[in-house]
Amino acid sequence: LAHIHKEPYVWHATAAATTIIEERGPPTKQELGQCGWTLLHTMAANYPEDPTGKQRARAESFLRALGDLYPCPTCAAHLRGYMAEHPVTSASRQQLSMWLCGAHNDVNVRNGKEAFYCDLGVLDARWKDCGCGNKTKTSAS
């Protein structure tokens, strides 16, 4: 156990980071939502075509955890309600992407916004290439 650090890790803010935080403040509800949807759609777009049972369980567990841990209690409750009515489908990349698009559209409609066109090609064009070097071939390619 000699490799375990006994001191807790402490983040040391640089002057530049501290200035940005002081000027900017925490994210707004809208910024948090936009960043969250970007993360979720990008994850779904890069999800395996034929995921293992472990990958499926982890994807579903991640979304359930998000419903419990999301910083906006109202949004978290809406996600839990959506998942109760529409169980996560994660048997393929297309299924997860379409499920997530439906969840996102549920939020859009509730907020008086236009629903997004749920088409795998459209979703991939927007979120598949995140610049992370994962140029995997898909059945839609």
C-alpha positions as a LaTeX table, in Angstrom:
\begin{tabular}{lrrr}
\hline
Residue & $x$ (\AA) & $y$ (\AA) & $z$ (\AA) \\
\hline
Leu1 & 0.00 & 0.00 & 0.00 \\
Ala2 & 3.03 & 2.25 & $-0.21$ \\
His3 & 1.78 & 3.58 & $-3.55$ \\
Ile4 & $-1.37$ & 5.09 & $-1.99$ \\
His5 & $-1.02$ & 8.77 & $-1.19$ \\
Lys6 & $-1.78$ & 9.60 & 2.41 \\
Glu7 & $-2.33$ & 13.28 & 1.71 \\
Pro8 & $-5.56$ & 14.26 & $-0.08$ \\
Tyr9 & $-5.04$ & 15.78 & $-3.50$ \\
Val10 & $-5.41$ & 19.55 & $-3.42$ \\
Trp11 & $-6.06$ & 21.49 & $-6.60$ \\
His12 & $-3.96$ & 24.62 & $-6.80$ \\
Ala13 & $-5.66$ & 27.33 & $-8.81$ \\
Thr14 & $-3.47$ & 29.36 & $-11.09$ \\
Ala15 & $-3.92$ & 33.11 & $-11.21$ \\
Ala16 & $-5.46$ & 32.82 & $-14.70$ \\
Ala17 & $-7.94$ & 30.14 & $-13.64$ \\
Thr18 & $-8.90$ & 32.10 & $-10.54$ \\
Thr19 & $-9.49$ & 35.22 & $-12.65$ \\
Ile20 & $-11.70$ & 33.31 & $-15.08$ \\
Ile21 & $-13.74$ & 31.84 & $-12.21$ \\
Glu22 & $-14.11$ & 35.22 & $-10.52$ \\
Glu23 & $-15.19$ & 36.92 & $-13.76$ \\
Arg24 & $-17.35$ & 34.11 & $-15.06$ \\
Gly25 & $-18.97$ & 32.38 & $-12.13$ \\
Pro26 & $-20.61$ & 28.95 & $-12.25$ \\
Pro27 & $-22.42$ & 27.78 & $-15.38$ \\
Thr28 & $-26.00$ & 28.86 & $-15.95$ \\
Lys29 & $-28.78$ & 26.27 & $-16.19$ \\
Gln30 & $-28.79$ & 26.79 & $-19.98$ \\
Glu31 & $-25.02$ & 26.34 & $-20.30$ \\
Leu32 & $-25.10$ & 23.23 & $-18.13$ \\
Gly33 & $-27.90$ & 21.79 & $-20.26$ \\
Gln34 & $-26.16$ & 22.54 & $-23.55$ \\
Cys35 & $-22.89$ & 21.01 & $-22.36$ \\
Gly36 & $-24.72$ & 18.01 & $-20.90$ \\
Trp37 & $-26.60$ & 17.31 & $-24.13$ \\
Thr38 & $-23.38$ & 17.67 & $-26.12$ \\
Leu39 & $-21.68$ & 15.10 & $-23.89$ \\
Leu40 & $-24.61$ & 12.68 & $-24.02$ \\
His41 & $-25.16$ & 12.91 & $-27.78$ \\
Thr42 & $-21.43$ & 12.55 & $-28.45$ \\
Met43 & $-21.27$ & 9.49 & $-26.19$ \\
Ala44 & $-24.26$ & 7.94 & $-27.98$ \\
Ala45 & $-22.84$ & 8.72 & $-31.43$ \\
Asn46 & $-19.63$ & 6.92 & $-30.48$ \\
Tyr47 & $-21.30$ & 4.04 & $-28.64$ \\
Pro48 & $-20.53$ & 0.58 & $-30.11$ \\
Glu49 & $-22.66$ & $-0.77$ & $-32.94$ \\
Asp50 & $-22.89$ & $-4.08$ & $-31.09$ \\
Pro51 & $-22.17$ & $-3.34$ & $-27.42$ \\
Thr52 & $-21.31$ & $-6.02$ & $-24.91$ \\
Gly53 & $-23.62$ & $-6.68$ & $-22.00$ \\
Lys54 & $-21.19$ & $-4.81$ & $-19.78$ \\
Gln55 & $-21.22$ & $-1.76$ & $-22.08$ \\
Arg56 & $-25.02$ & $-1.76$ & $-22.18$ \\
Ala57 & $-25.24$ & $-2.01$ & $-18.39$ \\
Arg58 & $-22.76$ & 0.82 & $-17.97$ \\
Ala59 & $-24.59$ & 3.10 & $-20.42$ \\
Glu60 & $-27.90$ & 2.50 & $-18.67$ \\
Ser61 & $-26.30$ & 2.88 & $-15.23$ \\
Phe62 & $-24.71$ & 6.16 & $-16.33$ \\
Leu63 & $-28.07$ & 7.57 & $-17.42$ \\
Arg64 & $-29.78$ & 6.40 & $-14.21$ \\
Ala65 & $-27.00$ & 8.00 & $-12.18$ \\
Leu66 & $-27.43$ & 11.21 & $-14.14$ \\
Gly67 & $-31.09$ & 11.18 & $-13.15$ \\
Asp68 & $-29.98$ & 11.05 & $-9.51$ \\
Leu69 & $-26.93$ & 13.32 & $-9.62$ \\
Tyr70 & $-27.69$ & 16.02 & $-12.19$ \\
Pro71 & $-27.19$ & 19.41 & $-10.47$ \\
Cys72 & $-30.63$ & 20.79 & $-11.43$ \\
Pro73 & $-33.18$ & 18.90 & $-9.29$ \\
Thr74 & $-36.06$ & 19.71 & $-11.66$ \\
Cys75 & $-34.14$ & 18.49 & $-14.70$ \\
Ala76 & $-33.02$ & 15.35 & $-12.84$ \\
Ala77 & $-36.64$ & 14.59 & $-11.90$ \\
His78 & $-37.75$ & 15.08 & $-15.51$ \\
Leu79 & $-35.05$ & 12.66 & $-16.69$ \\
Arg80 & $-36.11$ & 10.07 & $-14.12$ \\
Gly81 & $-39.71$ & 10.46 & $-15.21$ \\
Tyr82 & $-38.78$ & 10.12 & $-18.88$ \\
Met83 & $-36.78$ & 6.97 & $-18.14$ \\
Ala84 & $-39.69$ & 5.50 & $-16.17$ \\
Glu85 & $-42.01$ & 5.99 & $-19.17$ \\
His86 & $-39.39$ & 5.23 & $-21.84$ \\
Pro87 & $-36.79$ & 2.72 & $-20.63$ \\
Val88 & $-33.31$ & 3.27 & $-22.04$ \\
Thr89 & $-32.66$ & 1.28 & $-25.20$ \\
Ser90 & $-28.97$ & 0.50 & $-25.57$ \\
Ala91 & $-28.72$ & $-2.64$ & $-27.71$ \\
Ser92 & $-26.98$ & $-0.65$ & $-30.46$ \\
Arg93 & $-25.54$ & 2.75 & $-31.25$ \\
Gln94 & $-28.63$ & 3.59 & $-33.28$ \\
Gln95 & $-30.98$ & 2.60 & $-30.47$ \\
Leu96 & $-29.13$ & 4.65 & $-27.87$ \\
Ser97 & $-28.85$ & 7.65 & $-30.20$ \\
Met98 & $-32.57$ & 7.54 & $-31.02$ \\
Trp99 & $-33.54$ & 7.10 & $-27.36$ \\
Leu100 & $-31.39$ & 10.06 & $-26.38$ \\
Cys101 & $-32.81$ & 12.19 & $-29.19$ \\
Gly102 & $-36.30$ & 11.37 & $-27.91$ \\
Ala103 & $-35.29$ & 12.36 & $-24.38$ \\
His104 & $-33.79$ & 15.61 & $-25.67$ \\
Asn105 & $-36.93$ & 16.37 & $-27.68$ \\
Asp106 & $-39.04$ & 15.78 & $-24.58$ \\
Val107 & $-37.07$ & 18.60 & $-22.94$ \\
Asn108 & $-37.24$ & 20.79 & $-26.05$ \\
Val109 & $-41.03$ & 20.50 & $-26.28$ \\
Arg110 & $-41.44$ & 21.15 & $-22.56$ \\
Asn111 & $-39.33$ & 24.30 & $-22.96$ \\
Gly112 & $-41.28$ & 25.53 & $-26.00$ \\
Lys113 & $-38.44$ & 24.77 & $-28.42$ \\
Glu114 & $-38.59$ & 23.00 & $-31.75$ \\
Ala115 & $-38.05$ & 19.24 & $-31.70$ \\
Phe116 & $-34.81$ & 18.01 & $-33.26$ \\
Tyr117 & $-35.02$ & 15.70 & $-36.30$ \\
Cys118 & $-34.10$ & 12.26 & $-34.97$ \\
Asp119 & $-32.22$ & 10.70 & $-37.86$ \\
Leu120 & $-28.98$ & 8.80 & $-37.27$ \\
Gly121 & $-27.21$ & 10.51 & $-40.18$ \\
Val122 & $-28.19$ & 13.95 & $-38.90$ \\
Leu123 & $-27.17$ & 13.06 & $-35.35$ \\
Asp124 & $-23.84$ & 11.64 & $-36.53$ \\
Ala125 & $-23.11$ & 14.73 & $-38.62$ \\
Arg126 & $-23.53$ & 16.83 & $-35.51$ \\
Trp127 & $-21.94$ & 14.67 & $-32.82$ \\
Lys128 & $-19.97$ & 11.67 & $-34.14$ \\
Asp129 & $-16.58$ & 13.25 & $-34.86$ \\
Cys130 & $-15.50$ & 14.86 & $-31.62$ \\
Gly131 & $-11.88$ & 15.17 & $-32.75$ \\
Cys132 & $-10.83$ & 12.41 & $-30.37$ \\
Gly133 & $-9.28$ & 10.23 & $-33.05$ \\
Asn134 & $-11.97$ & 7.55 & $-32.97$ \\
Lys135 & $-12.60$ & 7.13 & $-36.69$ \\
Thr136 & $-14.50$ & 3.86 & $-36.31$ \\
Lys137 & $-16.54$ & 2.58 & $-39.21$ \\
Thr138 & $-20.28$ & 2.27 & $-38.64$ \\
Ser139 & $-22.97$ & 0.47 & $-40.57$ \\
Ala140 & $-24.31$ & 3.90 & $-41.54$ \\
Ser141 & $-20.93$ & 4.86 & $-43.08$ \\
\hline
\end{tabular}
